[in-house]
Tab-separated table of N, CA, C and O in Angstrom:
chain	number	residue	atom	x	y	z
A	241	GLN	N	-49.391	-106.032	15.282
A	241	GLN	CA	-50.305	-106.244	14.176
A	241	GLN	C	-50.894	-104.914	13.723
A	241	GLN	O	-51.472	-104.190	14.527
A	242	VAL	N	-50.732	-104.641	12.451
A	242	VAL	CA	-51.284	-103.439	11.853
A	242	VAL	C	-52.697	-103.734	11.374
A	242	VAL	O	-52.946	-104.752	10.716
A	243	GLN	N	-53.599	-102.846	11.698
A	243	GLN	CA	-54.973	-102.989	11.254
A	243	GLN	C	-55.420	-101.721	10.551
A	243	GLN	O	-55.081	-100.616	10.966
A	244	LEU	N	-56.175	-101.904	9.488
A	244	LEU	CA	-56.714	-100.799	8.716
A	244	LEU	C	-58.220	-100.976	8.600
A	244	LEU	O	-58.705	-102.093	8.413
A	245	GLN	N	-58.919	-99.885	8.691
A	245	GLN	CA	-60.364	-99.952	8.584
A	245	GLN	C	-60.901	-98.774	7.785
A	245	GLN	O	-60.633	-97.620	8.119
A	246	GLU	N	-61.668	-99.086	6.761
A	246	GLU	CA	-62.281	-98.067	5.928
A	246	GLU	C	-63.594	-97.597	6.549
A	246	GLU	O	-64.302	-98.379	7.177
A	247	SER	N	-63.903	-96.348	6.331
A	247	SER	CA	-65.180	-95.823	6.778
A	247	SER	C	-65.631	-94.712	5.841
A	247	SER	O	-64.813	-94.014	5.244
A	248	GLY	N	-66.935	-94.575	5.724
A	248	GLY	CA	-67.509	-93.568	4.862
A	248	GLY	C	-68.860	-94.015	4.358
A	248	GLY	O	-69.284	-95.143	4.604
A	249	PRO	N	-69.541	-93.162	3.648
A	249	PRO	CA	-70.880	-93.504	3.165
A	249	PRO	C	-70.830	-94.597	2.112
A	249	PRO	O	-69.918	-94.643	1.281
A	250	GLY	N	-71.815	-95.466	2.150
A	250	GLY	CA	-71.885	-96.552	1.192
A	250	GLY	C	-72.617	-96.194	-0.091
A	250	GLY	O	-72.569	-96.953	-1.058
A	251	LEU	N	-73.279	-95.065	-0.094
A	251	LEU	CA	-74.031	-94.628	-1.259
A	251	LEU	C	-73.679	-93.184	-1.574
A	251	LEU	O	-73.732	-92.314	-0.696
A	252	VAL	N	-73.309	-92.937	-2.815
A	252	VAL	CA	-72.944	-91.601	-3.275
A	252	VAL	C	-73.704	-91.302	-4.560
A	252	VAL	O	-73.821	-92.164	-5.431
A	253	GLN	N	-74.190	-90.105	-4.674
A	253	GLN	CA	-74.921	-89.720	-5.871
A	253	GLN	C	-73.975	-89.336	-7.004
A	253	GLN	O	-72.887	-88.805	-6.757
A	254	PRO	N	-74.363	-89.613	-8.238
A	254	PRO	CA	-73.529	-89.209	-9.374
A	254	PRO	C	-73.214	-87.725	-9.338
A	254	PRO	O	-74.056	-86.909	-8.938
A	255	SER	N	-72.010	-87.412	-9.761
A	255	SER	CA	-71.445	-86.066	-9.808
A	255	SER	C	-70.941	-85.575	-8.451
A	255	SER	O	-70.280	-84.533	-8.389
A	256	GLN	N	-71.237	-86.308	-7.403
A	256	GLN	CA	-70.779	-85.914	-6.079
A	256	GLN	C	-69.390	-86.475	-5.794
A	256	GLN	O	-68.778	-87.124	-6.636
A	257	THR	N	-68.896	-86.226	-4.611
A	257	THR	CA	-67.568	-86.667	-4.215
A	257	THR	C	-67.654	-87.873	-3.289
A	257	THR	O	-68.407	-87.860	-2.312
A	258	LEU	N	-66.897	-88.877	-3.637
A	258	LEU	CA	-66.760	-90.064	-2.807
A	258	LEU	C	-65.643	-89.815	-1.808
A	258	LEU	O	-64.519	-89.494	-2.206
A	259	SER	N	-65.945	-89.953	-0.538
A	259	SER	CA	-64.951	-89.741	0.505
A	259	SER	C	-64.894	-90.952	1.419
A	259	SER	O	-65.913	-91.362	1.976
A	260	LEU	N	-63.714	-91.505	1.552
A	260	LEU	CA	-63.479	-92.640	2.430
A	260	LEU	C	-62.248	-92.383	3.274
A	260	LEU	O	-61.254	-91.858	2.779
A	261	THR	N	-62.325	-92.789	4.510
A	261	THR	CA	-61.210	-92.628	5.430
A	261	THR	C	-60.712	-93.995	5.876
A	261	THR	O	-61.514	-94.886	6.159
A	262	CYS	N	-59.418	-94.133	5.925
A	262	CYS	CA	-58.790	-95.346	6.434
A	262	CYS	C	-58.102	-95.017	7.744
A	262	CYS	O	-57.169	-94.202	7.772
A	263	THR	N	-58.552	-95.650	8.802
A	263	THR	CA	-57.958	-95.458	10.111
A	263	THR	C	-57.004	-96.611	10.398
A	263	THR	O	-57.370	-97.775	10.252
A	264	VAL	N	-55.798	-96.267	10.803
A	264	VAL	CA	-54.738	-97.245	10.997
A	264	VAL	C	-54.424	-97.378	12.478
A	264	VAL	O	-54.291	-96.376	13.189
A	265	SER	N	-54.289	-98.601	12.925
A	265	SER	CA	-53.852	-98.878	14.283
A	265	SER	C	-52.704	-99.875	14.243
A	265	SER	O	-52.560	-100.637	13.287
A	266	GLY	N	-51.873	-99.856	15.271
A	266	GLY	CA	-50.753	-100.776	15.341
A	266	GLY	C	-49.518	-100.338	14.586
A	266	GLY	O	-48.517	-101.064	14.547
A	267	GLY	N	-49.554	-99.184	13.970
A	267	GLY	CA	-48.424	-98.660	13.226
A	267	GLY	C	-48.710	-97.243	12.780
A	267	GLY	O	-49.859	-96.889	12.526
A	268	SER	N	-47.675	-96.458	12.660
A	268	SER	CA	-47.819	-95.055	12.282
A	268	SER	C	-47.764	-94.885	10.779
A	268	SER	O	-46.936	-95.500	10.100
A	269	ILE	N	-48.609	-94.026	10.245
A	269	ILE	CA	-48.598	-93.770	8.812
A	269	ILE	C	-47.404	-92.920	8.393
A	269	ILE	O	-47.191	-92.703	7.202
A	270	THR	N	-46.618	-92.466	9.340
A	270	THR	CA	-45.418	-91.701	9.030
A	270	THR	C	-44.142	-92.532	9.116
A	270	THR	O	-43.050	-92.008	8.908
A	271	THR	N	-44.246	-93.789	9.410
A	271	THR	CA	-43.068	-94.642	9.551
A	271	THR	C	-42.407	-94.940	8.208
A	271	THR	O	-43.078	-95.323	7.248
A	272	ASN	N	-41.083	-94.718	8.163
A	272	ASN	CA	-40.312	-95.096	6.972
A	272	ASN	C	-40.356	-96.608	6.805
A	272	ASN	O	-40.209	-97.337	7.780
A	273	TYR	N	-40.497	-97.120	5.667
A	273	TYR	CA	-40.750	-96.557	4.357
A	273	TYR	C	-42.007	-97.213	3.793
A	273	TYR	O	-41.938	-98.049	2.885
A	274	TYR	N	-43.101	-96.873	4.356
A	274	TYR	CA	-44.359	-97.486	3.959
A	274	TYR	C	-45.230	-96.523	3.164
A	274	TYR	O	-45.123	-95.299	3.305
A	275	TYR	N	-46.092	-97.111	2.360
A	275	TYR	CA	-46.991	-96.352	1.510
A	275	TYR	C	-48.411	-96.830	1.755
A	275	TYR	O	-48.676	-98.034	1.816
A	276	TRP	N	-49.304	-95.886	1.860
A	276	TRP	CA	-50.678	-96.170	2.245
A	276	TRP	C	-51.584	-95.958	1.051
A	276	TRP	O	-51.687	-94.851	0.524
A	277	ASN	N	-52.234	-97.031	0.649
A	277	ASN	CA	-52.873	-97.105	-0.661
A	277	ASN	C	-54.386	-97.231	-0.592
A	277	ASN	O	-54.952	-97.720	0.394
A	278	TRP	N	-54.990	-96.812	-1.689
A	278	TRP	CA	-56.390	-97.106	-1.964
A	278	TRP	C	-56.462	-97.978	-3.214
A	278	TRP	O	-55.849	-97.656	-4.236
A	279	ILE	N	-57.203	-99.055	-3.095
A	279	ILE	CA	-57.388	-100.012	-4.175
A	279	ILE	C	-58.866	-100.331	-4.252
A	279	ILE	O	-59.522	-100.453	-3.224
A	280	ARG	N	-59.381	-100.479	-5.444
A	280	ARG	CA	-60.803	-100.769	-5.572
A	280	ARG	C	-61.046	-101.945	-6.508
A	280	ARG	O	-60.203	-102.286	-7.337
A	281	GLN	N	-62.218	-102.540	-6.357
A	281	GLN	CA	-62.610	-103.666	-7.184
A	281	GLN	C	-64.065	-103.490	-7.610
A	281	GLN	O	-64.980	-103.729	-6.817
A	282	PRO	N	-64.282	-103.080	-8.854
A	282	PRO	CA	-65.655	-102.985	-9.351
A	282	PRO	C	-66.284	-104.366	-9.463
A	282	PRO	O	-65.566	-105.369	-9.549
A	283	PRO	N	-67.596	-104.440	-9.476
A	283	PRO	CA	-68.259	-105.741	-9.588
A	283	PRO	C	-67.815	-106.491	-10.836
A	283	PRO	O	-67.813	-105.937	-11.940
A	284	GLY	N	-67.416	-107.740	-10.655
A	284	GLY	CA	-67.025	-108.579	-11.769
A	284	GLY	C	-65.686	-108.248	-12.390
A	284	GLY	O	-65.336	-108.823	-13.433
A	285	LYS	N	-64.934	-107.341	-11.790
A	285	LYS	CA	-63.649	-106.939	-12.343
A	285	LYS	C	-62.529	-107.171	-11.345
A	285	LYS	O	-62.758	-107.520	-10.184
A	286	GLY	N	-61.328	-106.957	-11.807
A	286	GLY	CA	-60.164	-107.139	-10.967
A	286	GLY	C	-59.861	-105.920	-10.121
A	286	GLY	O	-60.556	-104.904	-10.158
A	287	LEU	N	-58.810	-106.031	-9.364
A	287	LEU	CA	-58.380	-104.939	-8.500
A	287	LEU	C	-57.766	-103.812	-9.317
A	287	LEU	O	-57.034	-104.054	-10.280
A	288	GLU	N	-58.066	-102.601	-8.927
A	288	GLU	CA	-57.531	-101.420	-9.582
A	288	GLU	C	-56.907	-100.513	-8.531
A	288	GLU	O	-57.570	-100.101	-7.579
A	289	TRP	N	-55.654	-100.183	-8.719
A	289	TRP	CA	-54.978	-99.269	-7.816
A	289	TRP	C	-55.438	-97.840	-8.075
A	289	TRP	O	-55.438	-97.368	-9.213
A	290	VAL	N	-55.840	-97.165	-7.035
A	290	VAL	CA	-56.359	-95.808	-7.149
A	290	VAL	C	-55.274	-94.773	-6.867
A	290	VAL	O	-55.087	-93.823	-7.623
A	291	GLY	N	-54.573	-94.965	-5.778
A	291	GLY	CA	-53.535	-94.021	-5.416
A	291	GLY	C	-52.975	-94.332	-4.044
A	291	GLY	O	-53.388	-95.291	-3.391
A	292	ALA	N	-52.046	-93.510	-3.613
A	292	ALA	CA	-51.389	-93.752	-2.335
A	292	ALA	C	-50.830	-92.459	-1.771
A	292	ALA	O	-50.613	-91.470	-2.491
A	293	ILE	N	-50.587	-92.492	-0.494
A	293	ILE	CA	-49.850	-91.433	0.170
A	293	ILE	C	-48.721	-92.093	0.945
A	293	ILE	O	-48.921	-93.094	1.640
A	294	GLY	N	-47.542	-91.553	0.798
A	294	GLY	CA	-46.369	-92.140	1.414
A	294	GLY	C	-46.118	-91.641	2.812
A	294	GLY	O	-46.789	-90.730	3.316
A	295	TYR	N	-45.135	-92.237	3.426
A	295	TYR	CA	-44.785	-91.903	4.803
A	295	TYR	C	-44.415	-90.431	4.988
A	295	TYR	O	-44.565	-89.890	6.092
A	296	SER	N	-43.913	-89.807	3.932
A	296	SER	CA	-43.522	-88.407	3.998
A	296	SER	C	-44.656	-87.457	3.631
A	296	SER	O	-44.509	-86.242	3.773
A	297	GLY	N	-45.769	-88.006	3.154
A	297	GLY	CA	-46.883	-87.191	2.724
A	297	GLY	C	-46.996	-87.027	1.226
A	297	GLY	O	-47.969	-86.435	0.748
A	298	SER	N	-46.045	-87.539	0.469
A	298	SER	CA	-46.125	-87.483	-0.985
A	298	SER	C	-47.280	-88.336	-1.484
A	298	SER	O	-47.576	-89.387	-0.912
A	299	THR	N	-47.916	-87.885	-2.543
A	299	THR	CA	-49.054	-88.608	-3.089
A	299	THR	C	-48.756	-89.149	-4.470
A	299	THR	O	-47.946	-88.595	-5.218
A	300	TYR	N	-49.457	-90.209	-4.805
A	300	TYR	CA	-49.294	-90.902	-6.070
A	300	TYR	C	-50.674	-91.344	-6.536
A	300	TYR	O	-51.466	-91.850	-5.741
A	301	TYR	N	-50.954	-91.161	-7.825
A	301	TYR	CA	-52.283	-91.458	-8.327
A	301	TYR	C	-52.234	-92.255	-9.610
A	301	TYR	O	-51.319	-92.106	-10.422
A	302	SER	N	-53.248	-93.077	-9.792
A	302	SER	CA	-53.424	-93.744	-11.069
A	302	SER	C	-53.636	-92.699	-12.154
A	302	SER	O	-54.430	-91.769	-11.971
A	303	PRO	N	-52.940	-92.821	-13.284
A	303	PRO	CA	-53.123	-91.828	-14.352
A	303	PRO	C	-54.571	-91.656	-14.793
A	303	PRO	O	-54.980	-90.537	-15.131
A	304	SER	N	-55.335	-92.719	-14.777
A	304	SER	CA	-56.713	-92.656	-15.235
A	304	SER	C	-57.636	-91.943	-14.258
A	304	SER	O	-58.746	-91.547	-14.620
A	305	LEU	N	-57.207	-91.774	-13.034
A	305	LEU	CA	-58.036	-91.168	-12.004
A	305	LEU	C	-57.444	-89.898	-11.415
A	305	LEU	O	-58.096	-89.230	-10.609
A	306	LYS	N	-56.249	-89.572	-11.801
A	306	LYS	CA	-55.514	-88.479	-11.174
A	306	LYS	C	-56.272	-87.158	-11.183
A	306	LYS	O	-56.237	-86.403	-10.196
A	307	SER	N	-56.964	-86.876	-12.268
A	307	SER	CA	-57.608	-85.580	-12.416
A	307	SER	C	-58.726	-85.348	-11.410
A	307	SER	O	-59.111	-84.203	-11.166
A	308	ARG	N	-59.250	-86.407	-10.840
A	308	ARG	CA	-60.345	-86.239	-9.898
A	308	ARG	C	-60.109	-86.954	-8.581
A	308	ARG	O	-61.054	-87.240	-7.849
A	309	THR	N	-58.868	-87.235	-8.271
A	309	THR	CA	-58.517	-87.950	-7.045
A	309	THR	C	-57.627	-87.106	-6.159
A	309	THR	O	-56.722	-86.415	-6.643
A	310	SER	N	-57.879	-87.179	-4.887
A	310	SER	CA	-57.030	-86.524	-3.908
A	310	SER	C	-56.940	-87.405	-2.669
A	310	SER	O	-57.945	-87.922	-2.198
A	311	ILE	N	-55.736	-87.576	-2.177
A	311	ILE	CA	-55.513	-88.325	-0.949
A	311	ILE	C	-54.800	-87.420	0.042
A	311	ILE	O	-53.792	-86.794	-0.282
A	312	SER	N	-55.333	-87.369	1.227
A	312	SER	CA	-54.749	-86.556	2.279
A	312	SER	C	-54.596	-87.394	3.541
A	312	SER	O	-55.049	-88.544	3.594
A	313	ARG	N	-53.965	-86.819	4.544
A	313	ARG	CA	-53.791	-87.558	5.778
A	313	ARG	C	-53.887	-86.650	6.989
A	313	ARG	O	-53.696	-85.436	6.895
A	314	ASP	N	-54.215	-87.266	8.085
A	314	ASP	CA	-54.249	-86.597	9.375
A	314	ASP	C	-53.348	-87.418	10.287
A	314	ASP	O	-53.764	-88.457	10.817
A	315	THR	N	-52.134	-86.971	10.446
A	315	THR	CA	-51.169	-87.763	11.212
A	315	THR	C	-51.514	-87.825	12.697
A	315	THR	O	-51.175	-88.795	13.375
A	316	SER	N	-52.184	-86.800	13.197
A	316	SER	CA	-52.554	-86.802	14.606
A	316	SER	C	-53.572	-87.881	14.924
A	316	SER	O	-53.636	-88.370	16.053
A	317	LYS	N	-54.362	-88.252	13.927
A	317	LYS	CA	-55.355	-89.304	14.096
A	317	LYS	C	-54.954	-90.597	13.397
A	317	LYS	O	-55.719	-91.559	13.411
A	318	ASN	N	-53.782	-90.587	12.782
A	318	ASN	CA	-53.235	-91.762	12.117
A	318	ASN	C	-54.222	-92.325	11.090
A	318	ASN	O	-54.536	-93.518	11.083
A	319	ARG	N	-54.662	-91.467	10.218
A	319	ARG	CA	-55.593	-91.899	9.193
A	319	ARG	C	-55.367	-91.132	7.906
A	319	ARG	O	-54.767	-90.041	7.914
A	320	PHE	N	-55.826	-91.691	6.806
A	320	PHE	CA	-55.734	-91.017	5.526
A	320	PHE	C	-57.049	-91.161	4.781
A	320	PHE	O	-57.810	-92.104	5.009
A	321	THR	N	-57.306	-90.210	3.896
A	321	THR	CA	-58.618	-90.068	3.297
A	321	THR	C	-58.527	-89.979	1.776
A	321	THR	O	-57.654	-89.293	1.236
A	322	LEU	N	-59.434	-90.674	1.125
A	322	LEU	CA	-59.582	-90.614	-0.321
A	322	LEU	C	-60.754	-89.722	-0.677
A	322	LEU	O	-61.838	-89.862	-0.103
A	323	HIS	N	-60.525	-88.821	-1.603
A	323	HIS	CA	-61.596	-88.029	-2.192
A	323	HIS	C	-61.581	-88.270	-3.697
A	323	HIS	O	-60.587	-87.985	-4.364
A	324	LEU	N	-62.673	-88.786	-4.206
A	324	LEU	CA	-62.832	-89.019	-5.629
A	324	LEU	C	-64.047	-88.231	-6.078
A	324	LEU	O	-65.175	-88.559	-5.708
A	325	ASN	N	-63.820	-87.188	-6.833
A	325	ASN	CA	-64.933	-86.323	-7.191
A	325	ASN	C	-65.547	-86.695	-8.539
A	325	ASN	O	-65.027	-87.527	-9.278
A	326	SER	N	-66.672	-86.065	-8.819
A	326	SER	CA	-67.392	-86.270	-10.075
A	326	SER	C	-67.635	-87.739	-10.375
A	326	SER	O	-67.403	-88.214	-11.491
A	327	VAL	N	-68.117	-88.455	-9.407
A	327	VAL	CA	-68.260	-89.901	-9.567
A	327	VAL	C	-69.414	-90.251	-10.504
A	327	VAL	O	-70.373	-89.493	-10.672
A	328	THR	N	-69.288	-91.407	-11.113
A	328	THR	CA	-70.302	-91.999	-11.968
A	328	THR	C	-70.561	-93.417	-11.484
A	328	THR	O	-69.833	-93.937	-10.632
A	329	PRO	N	-71.592	-94.078	-12.015
A	329	PRO	CA	-71.825	-95.468	-11.613
A	329	PRO	C	-70.631	-96.388	-11.848
A	329	PRO	O	-70.522	-97.423	-11.181
A	330	GLU	N	-69.731	-96.035	-12.758
A	330	GLU	CA	-68.544	-96.852	-12.992
A	330	GLU	C	-67.569	-96.817	-11.831
A	330	GLU	O	-66.648	-97.626	-11.780
A	331	ASP	N	-67.771	-95.902	-10.917
A	331	ASP	CA	-66.943	-95.843	-9.719
A	331	ASP	C	-67.464	-96.757	-8.613
A	331	ASP	O	-66.841	-96.847	-7.549
A	332	THR	N	-68.593	-97.394	-8.848
A	332	THR	CA	-69.106	-98.358	-7.886
A	332	THR	C	-68.110	-99.499	-7.716
A	332	THR	O	-67.676	-100.104	-8.691
A	333	ALA	N	-67.742	-99.774	-6.482
A	333	ALA	CA	-66.730	-100.791	-6.224
A	333	ALA	C	-66.618	-101.035	-4.737
A	333	ALA	O	-67.160	-100.287	-3.921
A	334	ILE	N	-65.894	-102.082	-4.409
A	334	ILE	CA	-65.416	-102.254	-3.050
A	334	ILE	C	-64.080	-101.531	-2.963
A	334	ILE	O	-63.179	-101.779	-3.769
A	335	TYR	N	-63.964	-100.660	-2.009
A	335	TYR	CA	-62.753	-99.872	-1.835
A	335	TYR	C	-61.974	-100.380	-0.634
A	335	TYR	O	-62.514	-100.514	0.463
A	336	TYR	N	-60.707	-100.651	-0.870
A	336	TYR	CA	-59.821	-101.131	0.172
A	336	TYR	C	-58.715	-100.126	0.438
A	336	TYR	O	-58.232	-99.459	-0.478
A	337	CYS	N	-58.297	-100.042	1.673
A	337	CYS	CA	-57.029	-99.404	1.969
A	337	CYS	C	-56.027	-100.491	2.338
A	337	CYS	O	-56.394	-101.544	2.865
A	338	ALA	N	-54.765	-100.251	2.027
A	338	ALA	CA	-53.742	-101.267	2.224
A	338	ALA	C	-52.377	-100.619	2.395
A	338	ALA	O	-52.118	-99.539	1.863
A	339	ARG	N	-51.506	-101.286	3.121
A	339	ARG	CA	-50.138	-100.813	3.299
A	339	ARG	C	-49.194	-101.555	2.374
A	339	ARG	O	-49.208	-102.790	2.322
A	340	TRP	N	-48.382	-100.808	1.661
A	340	TRP	CA	-47.375	-101.361	0.778
A	340	TRP	C	-46.036	-101.380	1.487
A	340	TRP	O	-45.606	-100.362	2.033
A	341	ARG	N	-45.380	-102.540	1.460
A	341	ARG	CA	-44.075	-102.691	2.055
A	341	ARG	C	-43.027	-102.838	0.967
A	341	ARG	O	-43.058	-103.781	0.187
A	342	ASP	N	-42.094	-101.900	0.925
A	342	ASP	CA	-41.090	-101.886	-0.122
A	342	ASP	C	-40.086	-103.025	-0.011
A	342	ASP	O	-39.527	-103.456	-1.011
A	343	ILE	N	-39.850	-103.489	1.189
A	343	ILE	CA	-38.841	-104.511	1.396
A	343	ILE	C	-39.055	-105.714	0.496
A	343	ILE	O	-38.113	-106.227	-0.117
A	344	ASP	N	-40.293	-106.158	0.405
A	344	ASP	CA	-40.589	-107.320	-0.429
A	344	ASP	C	-41.755	-107.079	-1.383
A	344	ASP	O	-42.343	-108.029	-1.898
A	345	ASN	N	-42.088	-105.820	-1.605
A	345	ASN	CA	-43.109	-105.430	-2.579
A	345	ASN	C	-44.432	-106.148	-2.362
A	345	ASN	O	-44.940	-106.859	-3.238
A	346	LEU	N	-44.992	-105.943	-1.204
A	346	LEU	CA	-46.250	-106.568	-0.844
A	346	LEU	C	-47.227	-105.562	-0.272
A	346	LEU	O	-46.839	-104.634	0.445
A	347	PHE	N	-48.495	-105.772	-0.607
A	347	PHE	CA	-49.563	-105.140	0.155
A	347	PHE	C	-49.797	-106.041	1.356
A	347	PHE	O	-50.607	-106.971	1.316
A	348	GLU	N	-49.075	-105.785	2.413
A	348	GLU	CA	-49.025	-106.722	3.522
A	348	GLU	C	-50.225	-106.664	4.443
A	348	GLU	O	-50.564	-107.661	5.090
A	349	TYR	N	-50.844	-105.505	4.536
A	349	TYR	CA	-52.024	-105.350	5.373
A	349	TYR	C	-53.124	-104.701	4.573
A	349	TYR	O	-52.893	-103.746	3.825
A	350	TRP	N	-54.330	-105.203	4.770
A	350	TRP	CA	-55.513	-104.708	4.070
A	350	TRP	C	-56.630	-104.426	5.053
A	350	TRP	O	-56.757	-105.103	6.080
A	351	GLY	N	-57.443	-103.449	4.720
A	351	GLY	CA	-58.694	-103.287	5.416
A	351	GLY	C	-59.694	-104.309	4.919
A	351	GLY	O	-59.444	-105.054	3.963
A	352	GLN	N	-60.839	-104.362	5.546
A	352	GLN	CA	-61.849	-105.332	5.157
A	352	GLN	C	-62.585	-104.945	3.885
A	352	GLN	O	-63.264	-105.769	3.289
A	353	GLY	N	-62.473	-103.710	3.479
A	353	GLY	CA	-63.137	-103.214	2.297
A	353	GLY	C	-64.434	-102.516	2.628
A	353	GLY	O	-65.120	-102.872	3.576
A	354	ALA	N	-64.747	-101.528	1.841
A	354	ALA	CA	-65.992	-100.784	1.998
A	354	ALA	C	-66.717	-100.731	0.663
A	354	ALA	O	-66.152	-100.279	-0.340
A	355	GLN	N	-67.934	-101.196	0.649
A	355	GLN	CA	-68.743	-101.141	-0.562
A	355	GLN	C	-69.254	-99.727	-0.772
A	355	GLN	O	-69.862	-99.140	0.128
A	356	VAL	N	-68.992	-99.194	-1.935
A	356	VAL	CA	-69.497	-97.877	-2.298
A	356	VAL	C	-70.283	-98.004	-3.597
A	356	VAL	O	-69.759	-98.486	-4.602
A	357	THR	N	-71.508	-97.577	-3.551
A	357	THR	CA	-72.378	-97.607	-4.720
A	357	THR	C	-72.681	-96.183	-5.157
A	357	THR	O	-73.084	-95.352	-4.336
A	358	VAL	N	-72.475	-95.919	-6.431
A	358	VAL	CA	-72.801	-94.616	-6.994
A	358	VAL	C	-74.123	-94.753	-7.727
A	358	VAL	O	-74.217	-95.444	-8.745
A	359	SER	N	-75.133	-94.118	-7.205
A	359	SER	CA	-76.464	-94.239	-7.772
A	359	SER	C	-77.328	-93.082	-7.303
A	359	SER	O	-77.147	-92.546	-6.212
A	360	SER	N	-78.262	-92.722	-8.136
A	360	SER	CA	-79.229	-91.700	-7.775
A	360	SER	C	-80.490	-92.293	-7.174
A	360	SER	O	-81.379	-91.581	-6.747
């Protein structure tokens, strides 16, 4: 069983950087051919894909967020991190990490989600 857990501050000030880490257990983030994603859900809205880092370390970002998004990983600790800079209140959301499985195109495993509020 693969488990993912988000961690990071729940409150971020406008213009600062939102940083969240997803720690993975039960599976390696370097295993072919999985992709490790960040997805968010603002209040009252649907899910929005933020970006991902693949098993090889390649990164992928939503076009609308690419300019201020960075995803990195620490393979020794089996975790990956989202950095979203210059945040505004519109970045307030529940942030999830999830594993994408190419075999059947599913986000098969999800973290429980982390509430992040951008406010002064």
